[in-house]
Tab-separated table of C-alpha atoms in Angstrom:
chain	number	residue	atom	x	y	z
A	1	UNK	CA	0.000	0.000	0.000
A	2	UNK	CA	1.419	3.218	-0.643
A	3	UNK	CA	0.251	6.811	0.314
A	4	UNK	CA	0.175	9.013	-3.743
A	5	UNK	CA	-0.495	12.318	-3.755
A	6	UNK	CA	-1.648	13.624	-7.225
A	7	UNK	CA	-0.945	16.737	-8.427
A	8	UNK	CA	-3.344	17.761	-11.356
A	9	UNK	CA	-7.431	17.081	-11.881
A	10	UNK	CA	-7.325	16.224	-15.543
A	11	UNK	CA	-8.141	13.095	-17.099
A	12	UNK	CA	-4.739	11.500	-16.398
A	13	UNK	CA	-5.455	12.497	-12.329
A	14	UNK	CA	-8.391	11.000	-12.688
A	15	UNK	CA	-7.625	7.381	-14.079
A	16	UNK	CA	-4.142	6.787	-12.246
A	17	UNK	CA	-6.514	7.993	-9.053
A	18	UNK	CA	-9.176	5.511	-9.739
A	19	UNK	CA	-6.465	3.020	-10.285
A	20	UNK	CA	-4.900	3.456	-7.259
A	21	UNK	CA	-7.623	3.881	-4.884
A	22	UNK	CA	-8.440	0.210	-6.597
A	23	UNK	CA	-5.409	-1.209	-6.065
A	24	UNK	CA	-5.865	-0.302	-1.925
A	25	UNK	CA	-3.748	2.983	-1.637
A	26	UNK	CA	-4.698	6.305	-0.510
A	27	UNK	CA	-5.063	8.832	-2.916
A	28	UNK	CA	-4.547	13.031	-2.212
A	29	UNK	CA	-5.721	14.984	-4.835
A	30	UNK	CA	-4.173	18.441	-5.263
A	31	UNK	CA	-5.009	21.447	-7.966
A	32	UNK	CA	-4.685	25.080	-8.322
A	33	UNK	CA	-8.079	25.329	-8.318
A	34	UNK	CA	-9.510	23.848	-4.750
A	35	UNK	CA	-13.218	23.343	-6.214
A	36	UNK	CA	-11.790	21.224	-8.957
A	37	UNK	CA	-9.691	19.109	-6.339
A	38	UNK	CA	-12.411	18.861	-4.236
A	39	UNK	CA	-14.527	17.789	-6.775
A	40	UNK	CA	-12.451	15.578	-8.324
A	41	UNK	CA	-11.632	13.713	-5.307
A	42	UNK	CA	-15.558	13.118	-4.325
A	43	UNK	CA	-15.478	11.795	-7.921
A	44	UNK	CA	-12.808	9.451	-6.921
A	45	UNK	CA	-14.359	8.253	-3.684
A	46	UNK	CA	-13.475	5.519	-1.308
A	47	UNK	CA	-11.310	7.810	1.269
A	48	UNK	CA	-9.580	10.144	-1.865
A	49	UNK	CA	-8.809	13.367	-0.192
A	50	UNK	CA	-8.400	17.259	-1.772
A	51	UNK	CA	-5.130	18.560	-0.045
A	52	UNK	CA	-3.875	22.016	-0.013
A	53	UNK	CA	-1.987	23.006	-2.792
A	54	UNK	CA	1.521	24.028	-2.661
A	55	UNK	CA	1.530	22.674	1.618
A	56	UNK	CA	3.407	19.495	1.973
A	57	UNK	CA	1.701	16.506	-0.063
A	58	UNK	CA	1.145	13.734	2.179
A	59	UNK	CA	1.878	10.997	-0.123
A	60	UNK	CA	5.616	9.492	-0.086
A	61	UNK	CA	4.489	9.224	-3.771
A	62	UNK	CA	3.672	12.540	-5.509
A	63	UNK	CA	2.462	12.043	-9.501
A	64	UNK	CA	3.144	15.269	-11.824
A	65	UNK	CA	0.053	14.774	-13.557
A	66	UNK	CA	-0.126	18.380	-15.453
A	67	UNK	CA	0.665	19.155	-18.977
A	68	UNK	CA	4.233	19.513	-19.663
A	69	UNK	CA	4.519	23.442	-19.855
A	70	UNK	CA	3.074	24.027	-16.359
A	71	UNK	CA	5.590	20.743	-14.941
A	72	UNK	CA	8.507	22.804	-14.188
A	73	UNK	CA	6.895	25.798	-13.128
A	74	UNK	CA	4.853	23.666	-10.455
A	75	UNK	CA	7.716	22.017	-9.057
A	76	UNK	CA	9.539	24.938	-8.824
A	77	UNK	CA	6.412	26.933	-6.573
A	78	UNK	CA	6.230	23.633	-4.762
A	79	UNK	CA	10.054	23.876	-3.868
A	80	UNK	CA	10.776	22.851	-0.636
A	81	UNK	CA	7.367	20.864	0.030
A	82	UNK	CA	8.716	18.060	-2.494
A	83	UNK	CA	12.146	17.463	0.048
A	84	UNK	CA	12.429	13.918	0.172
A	85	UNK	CA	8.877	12.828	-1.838
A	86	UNK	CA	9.365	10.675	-4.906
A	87	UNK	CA	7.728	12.636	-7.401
A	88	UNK	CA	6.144	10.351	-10.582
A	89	UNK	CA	6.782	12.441	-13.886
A	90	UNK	CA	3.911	11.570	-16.626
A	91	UNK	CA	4.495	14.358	-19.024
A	92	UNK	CA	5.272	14.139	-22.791
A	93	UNK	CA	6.872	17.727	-23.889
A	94	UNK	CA	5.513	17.503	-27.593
A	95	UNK	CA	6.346	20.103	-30.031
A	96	UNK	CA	3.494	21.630	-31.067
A	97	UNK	CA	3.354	19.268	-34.322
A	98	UNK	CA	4.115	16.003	-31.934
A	99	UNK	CA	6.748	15.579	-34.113
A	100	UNK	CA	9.594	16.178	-31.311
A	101	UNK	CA	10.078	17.297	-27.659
A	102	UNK	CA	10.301	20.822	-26.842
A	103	UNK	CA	12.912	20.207	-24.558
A	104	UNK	CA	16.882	20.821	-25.836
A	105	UNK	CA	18.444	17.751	-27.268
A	106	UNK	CA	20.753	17.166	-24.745
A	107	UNK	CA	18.308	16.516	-21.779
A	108	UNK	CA	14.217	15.333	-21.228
A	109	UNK	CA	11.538	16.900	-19.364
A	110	UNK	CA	12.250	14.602	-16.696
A	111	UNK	CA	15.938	15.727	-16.083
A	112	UNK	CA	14.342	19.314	-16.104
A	113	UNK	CA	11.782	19.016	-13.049
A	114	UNK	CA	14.745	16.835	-11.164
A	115	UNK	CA	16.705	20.006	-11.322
A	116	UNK	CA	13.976	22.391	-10.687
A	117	UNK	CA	12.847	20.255	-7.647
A	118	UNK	CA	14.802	19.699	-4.530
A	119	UNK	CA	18.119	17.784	-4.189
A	120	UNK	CA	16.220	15.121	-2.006
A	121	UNK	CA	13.262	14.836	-4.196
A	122	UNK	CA	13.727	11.504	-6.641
A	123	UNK	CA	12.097	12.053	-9.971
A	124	UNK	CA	10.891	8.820	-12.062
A	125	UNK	CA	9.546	8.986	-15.261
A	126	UNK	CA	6.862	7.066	-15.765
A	127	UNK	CA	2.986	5.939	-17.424
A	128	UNK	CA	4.332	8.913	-20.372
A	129	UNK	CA	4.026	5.988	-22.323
A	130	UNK	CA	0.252	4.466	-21.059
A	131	UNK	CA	-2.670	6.922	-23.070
A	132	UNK	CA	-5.619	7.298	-20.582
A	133	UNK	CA	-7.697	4.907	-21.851
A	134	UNK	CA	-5.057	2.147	-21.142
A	135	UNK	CA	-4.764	3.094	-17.598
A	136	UNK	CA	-8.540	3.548	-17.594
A	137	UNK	CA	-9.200	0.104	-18.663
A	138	UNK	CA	-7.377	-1.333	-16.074
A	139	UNK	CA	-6.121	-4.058	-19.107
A	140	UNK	CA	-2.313	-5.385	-17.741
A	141	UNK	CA	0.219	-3.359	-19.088
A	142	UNK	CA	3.979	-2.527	-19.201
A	143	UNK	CA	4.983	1.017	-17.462
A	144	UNK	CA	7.883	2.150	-18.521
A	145	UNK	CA	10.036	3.358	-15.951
A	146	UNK	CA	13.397	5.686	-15.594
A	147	UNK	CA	15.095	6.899	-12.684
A	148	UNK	CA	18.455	7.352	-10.770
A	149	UNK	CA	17.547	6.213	-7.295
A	150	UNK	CA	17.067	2.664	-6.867
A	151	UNK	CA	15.227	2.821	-4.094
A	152	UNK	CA	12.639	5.134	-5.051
A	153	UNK	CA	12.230	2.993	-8.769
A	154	UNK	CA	11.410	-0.179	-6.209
A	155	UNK	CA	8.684	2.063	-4.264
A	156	UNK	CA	7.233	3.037	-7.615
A	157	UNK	CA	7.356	-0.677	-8.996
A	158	UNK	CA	4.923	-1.723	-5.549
A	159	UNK	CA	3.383	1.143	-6.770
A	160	UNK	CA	2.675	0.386	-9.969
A	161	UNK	CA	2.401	-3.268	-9.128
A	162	UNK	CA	-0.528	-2.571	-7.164
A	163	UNK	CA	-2.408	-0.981	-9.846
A	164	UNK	CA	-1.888	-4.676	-11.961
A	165	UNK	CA	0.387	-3.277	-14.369
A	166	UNK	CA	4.008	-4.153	-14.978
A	167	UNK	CA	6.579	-2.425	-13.903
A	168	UNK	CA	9.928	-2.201	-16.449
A	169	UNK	CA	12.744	-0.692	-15.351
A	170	UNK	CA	14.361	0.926	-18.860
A	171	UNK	CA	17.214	2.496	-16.547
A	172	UNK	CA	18.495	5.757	-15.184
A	173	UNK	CA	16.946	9.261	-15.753
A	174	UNK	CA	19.145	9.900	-18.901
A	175	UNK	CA	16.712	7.290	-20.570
A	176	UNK	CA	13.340	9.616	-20.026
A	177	UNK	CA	14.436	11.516	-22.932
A	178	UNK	CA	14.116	8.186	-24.750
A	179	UNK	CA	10.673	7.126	-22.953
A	180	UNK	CA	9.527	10.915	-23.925
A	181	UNK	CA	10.378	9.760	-27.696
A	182	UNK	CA	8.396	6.646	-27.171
A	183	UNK	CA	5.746	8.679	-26.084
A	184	UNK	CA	6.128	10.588	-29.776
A	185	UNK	CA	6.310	7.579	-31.264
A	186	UNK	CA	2.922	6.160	-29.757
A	187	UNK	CA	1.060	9.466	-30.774
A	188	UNK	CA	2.310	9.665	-34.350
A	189	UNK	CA	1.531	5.600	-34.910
A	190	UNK	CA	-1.603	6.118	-33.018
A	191	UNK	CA	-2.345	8.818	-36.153
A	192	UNK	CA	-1.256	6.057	-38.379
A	193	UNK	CA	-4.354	3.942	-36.819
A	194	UNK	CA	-1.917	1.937	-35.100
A	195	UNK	CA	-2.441	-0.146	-31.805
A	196	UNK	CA	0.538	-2.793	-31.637
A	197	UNK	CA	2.024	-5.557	-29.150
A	198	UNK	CA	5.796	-5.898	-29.481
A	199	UNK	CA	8.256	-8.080	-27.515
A	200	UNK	CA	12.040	-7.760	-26.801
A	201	UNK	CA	12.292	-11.656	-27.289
A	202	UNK	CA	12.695	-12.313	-23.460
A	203	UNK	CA	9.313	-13.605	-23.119
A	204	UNK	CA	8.919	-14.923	-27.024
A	205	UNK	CA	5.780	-16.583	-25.909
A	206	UNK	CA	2.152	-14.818	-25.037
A	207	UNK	CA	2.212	-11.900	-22.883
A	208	UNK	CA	1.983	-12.774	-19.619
B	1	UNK	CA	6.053	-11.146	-53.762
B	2	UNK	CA	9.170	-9.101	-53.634
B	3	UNK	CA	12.332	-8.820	-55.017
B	4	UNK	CA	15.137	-8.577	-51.765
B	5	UNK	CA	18.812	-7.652	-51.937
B	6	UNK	CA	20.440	-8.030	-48.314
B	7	UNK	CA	23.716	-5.862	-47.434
B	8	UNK	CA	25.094	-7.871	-44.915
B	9	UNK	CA	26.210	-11.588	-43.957
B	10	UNK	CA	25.378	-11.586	-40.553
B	11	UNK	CA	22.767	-12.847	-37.884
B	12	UNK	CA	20.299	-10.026	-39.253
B	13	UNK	CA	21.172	-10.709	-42.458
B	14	UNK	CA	20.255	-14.464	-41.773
B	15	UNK	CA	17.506	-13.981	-40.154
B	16	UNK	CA	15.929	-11.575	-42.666
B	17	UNK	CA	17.153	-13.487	-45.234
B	18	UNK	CA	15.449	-16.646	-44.096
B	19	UNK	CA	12.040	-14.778	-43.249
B	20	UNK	CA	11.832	-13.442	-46.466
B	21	UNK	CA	12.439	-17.016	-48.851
B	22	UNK	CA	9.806	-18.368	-46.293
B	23	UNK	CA	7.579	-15.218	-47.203
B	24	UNK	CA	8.038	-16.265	-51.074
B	25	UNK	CA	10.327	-13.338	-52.121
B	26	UNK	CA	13.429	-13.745	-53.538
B	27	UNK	CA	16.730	-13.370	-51.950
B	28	UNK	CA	20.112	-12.190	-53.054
B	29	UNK	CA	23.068	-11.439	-50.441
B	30	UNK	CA	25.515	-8.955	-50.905
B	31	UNK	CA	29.181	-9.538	-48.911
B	32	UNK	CA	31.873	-7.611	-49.035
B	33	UNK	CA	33.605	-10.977	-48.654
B	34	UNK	CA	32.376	-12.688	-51.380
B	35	UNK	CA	32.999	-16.595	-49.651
B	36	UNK	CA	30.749	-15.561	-46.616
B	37	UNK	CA	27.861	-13.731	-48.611
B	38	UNK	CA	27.965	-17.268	-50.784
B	39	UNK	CA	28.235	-19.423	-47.529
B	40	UNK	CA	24.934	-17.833	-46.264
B	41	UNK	CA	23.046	-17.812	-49.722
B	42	UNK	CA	24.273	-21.327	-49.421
B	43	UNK	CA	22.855	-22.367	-45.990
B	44	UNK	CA	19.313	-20.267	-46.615
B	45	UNK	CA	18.988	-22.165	-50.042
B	46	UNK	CA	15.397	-21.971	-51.747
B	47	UNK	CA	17.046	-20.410	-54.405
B	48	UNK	CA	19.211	-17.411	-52.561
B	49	UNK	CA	22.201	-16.244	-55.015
B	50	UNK	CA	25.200	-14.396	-53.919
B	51	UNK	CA	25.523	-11.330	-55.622
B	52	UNK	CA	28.279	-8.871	-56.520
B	53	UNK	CA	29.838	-6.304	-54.149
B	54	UNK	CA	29.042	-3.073	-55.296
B	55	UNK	CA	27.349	-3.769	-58.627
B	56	UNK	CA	23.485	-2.969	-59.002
B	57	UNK	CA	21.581	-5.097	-56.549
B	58	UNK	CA	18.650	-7.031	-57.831
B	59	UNK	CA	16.271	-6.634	-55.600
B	60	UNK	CA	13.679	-3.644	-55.516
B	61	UNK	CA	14.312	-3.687	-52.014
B	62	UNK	CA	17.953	-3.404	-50.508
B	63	UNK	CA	17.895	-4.263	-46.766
B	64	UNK	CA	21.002	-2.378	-45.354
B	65	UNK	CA	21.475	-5.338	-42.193
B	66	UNK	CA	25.523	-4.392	-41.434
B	67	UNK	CA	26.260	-2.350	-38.041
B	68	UNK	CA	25.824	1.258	-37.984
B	69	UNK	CA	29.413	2.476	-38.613
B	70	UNK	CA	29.677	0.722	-41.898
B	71	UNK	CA	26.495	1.753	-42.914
B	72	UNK	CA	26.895	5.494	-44.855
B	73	UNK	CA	30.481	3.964	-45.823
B	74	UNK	CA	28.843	1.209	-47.663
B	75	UNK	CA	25.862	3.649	-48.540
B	76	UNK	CA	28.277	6.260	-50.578
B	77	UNK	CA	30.366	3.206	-51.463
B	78	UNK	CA	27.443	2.046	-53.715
B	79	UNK	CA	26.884	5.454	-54.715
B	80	UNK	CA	24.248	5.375	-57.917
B	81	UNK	CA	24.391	1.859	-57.761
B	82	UNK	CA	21.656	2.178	-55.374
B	83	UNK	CA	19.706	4.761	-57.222
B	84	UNK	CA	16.062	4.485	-57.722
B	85	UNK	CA	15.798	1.750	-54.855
B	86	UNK	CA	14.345	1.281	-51.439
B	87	UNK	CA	16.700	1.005	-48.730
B	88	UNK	CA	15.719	-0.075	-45.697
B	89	UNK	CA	18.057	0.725	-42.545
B	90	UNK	CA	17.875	-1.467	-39.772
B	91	UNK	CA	20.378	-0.050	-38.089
B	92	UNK	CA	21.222	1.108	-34.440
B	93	UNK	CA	23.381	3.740	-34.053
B	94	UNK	CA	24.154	3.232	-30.190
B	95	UNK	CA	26.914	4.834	-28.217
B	96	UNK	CA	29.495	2.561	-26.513
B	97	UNK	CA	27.520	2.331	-23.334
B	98	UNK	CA	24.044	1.870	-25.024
B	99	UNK	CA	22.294	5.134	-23.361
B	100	UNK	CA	22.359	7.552	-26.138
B	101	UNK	CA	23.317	7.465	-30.110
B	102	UNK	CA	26.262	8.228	-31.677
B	103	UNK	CA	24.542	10.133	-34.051
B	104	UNK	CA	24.172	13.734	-34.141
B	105	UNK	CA	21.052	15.628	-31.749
B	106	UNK	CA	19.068	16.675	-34.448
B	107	UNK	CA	19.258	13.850	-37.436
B	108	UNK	CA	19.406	10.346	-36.857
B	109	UNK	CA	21.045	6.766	-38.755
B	110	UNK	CA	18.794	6.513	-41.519
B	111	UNK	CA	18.630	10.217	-42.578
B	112	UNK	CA	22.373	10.407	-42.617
B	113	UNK	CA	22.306	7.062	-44.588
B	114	UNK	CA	19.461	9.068	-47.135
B	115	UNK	CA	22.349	11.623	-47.291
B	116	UNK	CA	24.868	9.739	-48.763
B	117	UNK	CA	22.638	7.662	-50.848
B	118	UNK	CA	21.217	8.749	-54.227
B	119	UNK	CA	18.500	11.499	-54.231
B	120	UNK	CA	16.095	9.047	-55.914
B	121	UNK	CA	16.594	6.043	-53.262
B	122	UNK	CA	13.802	5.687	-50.766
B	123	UNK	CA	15.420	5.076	-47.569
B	124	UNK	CA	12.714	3.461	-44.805
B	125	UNK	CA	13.884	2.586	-41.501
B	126	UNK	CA	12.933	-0.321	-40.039
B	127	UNK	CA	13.722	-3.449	-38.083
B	128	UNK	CA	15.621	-1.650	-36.010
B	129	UNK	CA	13.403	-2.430	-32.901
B	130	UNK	CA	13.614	-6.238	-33.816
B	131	UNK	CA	15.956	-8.237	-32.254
B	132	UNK	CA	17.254	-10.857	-34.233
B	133	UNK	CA	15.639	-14.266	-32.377
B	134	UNK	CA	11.968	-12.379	-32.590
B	135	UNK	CA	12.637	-12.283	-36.353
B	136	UNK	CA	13.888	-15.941	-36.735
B	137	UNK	CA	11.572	-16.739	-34.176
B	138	UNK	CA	8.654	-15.946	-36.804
B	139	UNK	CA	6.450	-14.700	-33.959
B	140	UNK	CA	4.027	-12.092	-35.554
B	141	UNK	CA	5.099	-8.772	-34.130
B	142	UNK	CA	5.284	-5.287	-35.218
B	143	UNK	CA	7.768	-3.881	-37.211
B	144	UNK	CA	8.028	-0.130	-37.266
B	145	UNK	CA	8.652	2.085	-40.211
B	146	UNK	CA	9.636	5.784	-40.672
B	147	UNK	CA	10.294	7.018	-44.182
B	148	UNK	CA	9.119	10.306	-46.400
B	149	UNK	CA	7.902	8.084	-49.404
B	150	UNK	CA	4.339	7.117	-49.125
B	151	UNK	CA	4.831	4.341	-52.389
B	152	UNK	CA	8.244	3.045	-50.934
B	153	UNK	CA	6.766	2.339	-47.191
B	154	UNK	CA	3.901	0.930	-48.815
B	155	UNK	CA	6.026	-1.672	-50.765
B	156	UNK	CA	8.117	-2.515	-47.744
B	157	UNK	CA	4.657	-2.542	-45.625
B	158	UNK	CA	3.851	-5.108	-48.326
B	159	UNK	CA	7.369	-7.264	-48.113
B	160	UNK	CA	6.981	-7.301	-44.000
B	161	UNK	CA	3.411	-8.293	-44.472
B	162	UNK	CA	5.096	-11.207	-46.422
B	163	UNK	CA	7.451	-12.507	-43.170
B	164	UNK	CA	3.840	-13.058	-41.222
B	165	UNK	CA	5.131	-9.889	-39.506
B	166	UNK	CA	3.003	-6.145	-38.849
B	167	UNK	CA	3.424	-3.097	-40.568
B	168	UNK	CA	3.569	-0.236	-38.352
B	169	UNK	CA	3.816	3.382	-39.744
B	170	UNK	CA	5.612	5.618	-37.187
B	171	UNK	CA	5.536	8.668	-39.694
B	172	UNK	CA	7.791	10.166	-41.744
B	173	UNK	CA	12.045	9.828	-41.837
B	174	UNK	CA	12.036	12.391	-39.005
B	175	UNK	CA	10.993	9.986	-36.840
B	176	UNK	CA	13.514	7.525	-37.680
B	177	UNK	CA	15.580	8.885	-34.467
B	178	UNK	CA	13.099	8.336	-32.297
B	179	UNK	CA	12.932	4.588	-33.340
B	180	UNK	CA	16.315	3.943	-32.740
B	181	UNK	CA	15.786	5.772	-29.130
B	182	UNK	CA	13.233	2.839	-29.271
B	183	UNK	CA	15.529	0.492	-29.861
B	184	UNK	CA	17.815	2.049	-27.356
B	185	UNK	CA	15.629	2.005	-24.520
B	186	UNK	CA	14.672	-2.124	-25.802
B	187	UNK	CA	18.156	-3.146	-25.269
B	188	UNK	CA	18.154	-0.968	-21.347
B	189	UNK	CA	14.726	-2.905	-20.921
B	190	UNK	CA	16.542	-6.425	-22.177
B	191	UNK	CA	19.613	-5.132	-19.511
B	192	UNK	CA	16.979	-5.506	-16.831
B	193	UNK	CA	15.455	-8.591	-17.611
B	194	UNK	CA	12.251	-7.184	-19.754
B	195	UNK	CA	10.166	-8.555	-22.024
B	196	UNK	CA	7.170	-6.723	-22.932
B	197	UNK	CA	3.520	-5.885	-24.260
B	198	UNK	CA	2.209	-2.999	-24.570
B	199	UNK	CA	-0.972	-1.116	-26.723
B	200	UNK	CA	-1.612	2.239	-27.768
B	201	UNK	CA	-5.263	1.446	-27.046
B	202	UNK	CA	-6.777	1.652	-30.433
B	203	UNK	CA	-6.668	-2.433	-29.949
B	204	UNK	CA	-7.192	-2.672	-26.641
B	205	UNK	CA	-8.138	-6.691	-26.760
B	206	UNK	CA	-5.901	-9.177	-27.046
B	207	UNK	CA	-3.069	-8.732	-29.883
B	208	UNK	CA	-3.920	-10.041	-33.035
């Protein structure tokens, strides 16, 4: 069981939410906007709680469910509050065409909250790759994962665990840039019509 | 039924090669060595020929399977040899320590490779996020494509249909890089013991 605190009330906030309250944690919902939090978490049900934003989440697991442009600003006015939280990164920083990431080459979105948040704060990247309706379905998939800390990638793996999807540990945080590609990739075969199952030949057989 | 011309004499090479006889196309290999490119039309048989190094190859489609560095070498070796023909790269430019590509920020393998080859060759990228024993392993899984000619990726959509395997259009040949960040973060996935599944959610059922 772990204790998430979700920052954002969109449709992402919503399903990981769901899925979590589900899969027996405790969920905090926190937004700008208190009557959207508050609303969002009654949605939720089953014990989910509005917080006060910017005060100290009370999850040891914080997700960064906003879009990408408001990520880094967010963490930075949380500041201090985020000292010692692992804090879930979701976003995809498309280019307006979804044709590249906004971010410079040599770095991700990812690598750019981790320096905008606390020394103490671990950043993950993680479900950039799961579109809501995955998550919402609740059908057993892989979430791709990237971090630095090893203990704070085996919280997020019960975490994610929990929620009866798969944690898969693609390495440290210099990898989100390539899970924010993936994410690119997804959207631009998803244009193409495209839904697809691929394996890396480890498990040749069916999916478990 | 198409017409294949491999670059290459080694495990891809073989495993492609293989595939594609099964698939009813026809196969010629292309060695720099000439004793190893007719060893392996050899041991695929059904009719595989070993062709000449650096002559015109005879197949519409010329499957570029040696490693990244010799790839634009080989590329600009052929020169107009190559002219008028689809090319697909299934290379994977990695760095030494498999995190990043060796490749500059803003191109990627098989743009560089369309560089050096003739403006009328089609270069489509490809294969790259196969690894070899899911290709000999004839399991049907997705192979994504990225290339700027709609007829070319519709002939090579046609040949993978062919190998029992599933065309996936990721876009254009900008997107190539962003492939082989997917086959980057496959091989950091394979590092930690990961095999996968995963769906866009425009199929969300089982994997056909």
């Amino acid at each position: 069981m772990s204790s998430i605190s979700i920052i954002g009330t969109g449709n992402m906030a919503k399903a990981i939410g769901a899925a979590s309250l589900k899969g027996g944690n405790t969920v905090e919902i926190l937004g700008r906007d208190p009557g959207k939090a508050a609303a969002l978490a009654r949605a939720l049900g089953d014990g989910a709680t509005a917080g006060t934003w910017g005060a100290t989440p009370t999850g040891d697991i914080v997700i960064l469910a906003v879009l990408f442009p408001a990520a880094v600003p967010v963490v930075t006015e949380y500041g201090d509050a985020l000292a010692d939280k692992i804090v879930i990164d979701i976003t995809n920083p498309f280019s307006a065409d979804v044709t590249g990431l906004v971010v410079p080459d040599d770095t991700s979105g990812a690598q750019l909250i981790a320096e905008a948040a606390p020394a103490s704060t671990h950043v993950v990247k993680g479900f950039n790759t799961l579109f809501q309706p995955i998550v919402a379905s609740g059908r057993a998939v892989d979430v791709f994962l990237a971090g630095d800390d090893p203990q704070a990638k085996a919280s997020v793996s019960a975490f994610i665990t929990s929620l009866g999807l798969r944690p898969r540990d693609a390495g440290g945080l210099n990898m989100a840039r390539w899970l924010e590609g993936a994410g690119l990739l997804e959207v631009n075969l998803a244009r193409n019509g495209v839904g697809f199952d691929f394996s890396l030949g480890v498990n040749v057989g069916e999916p478990k």
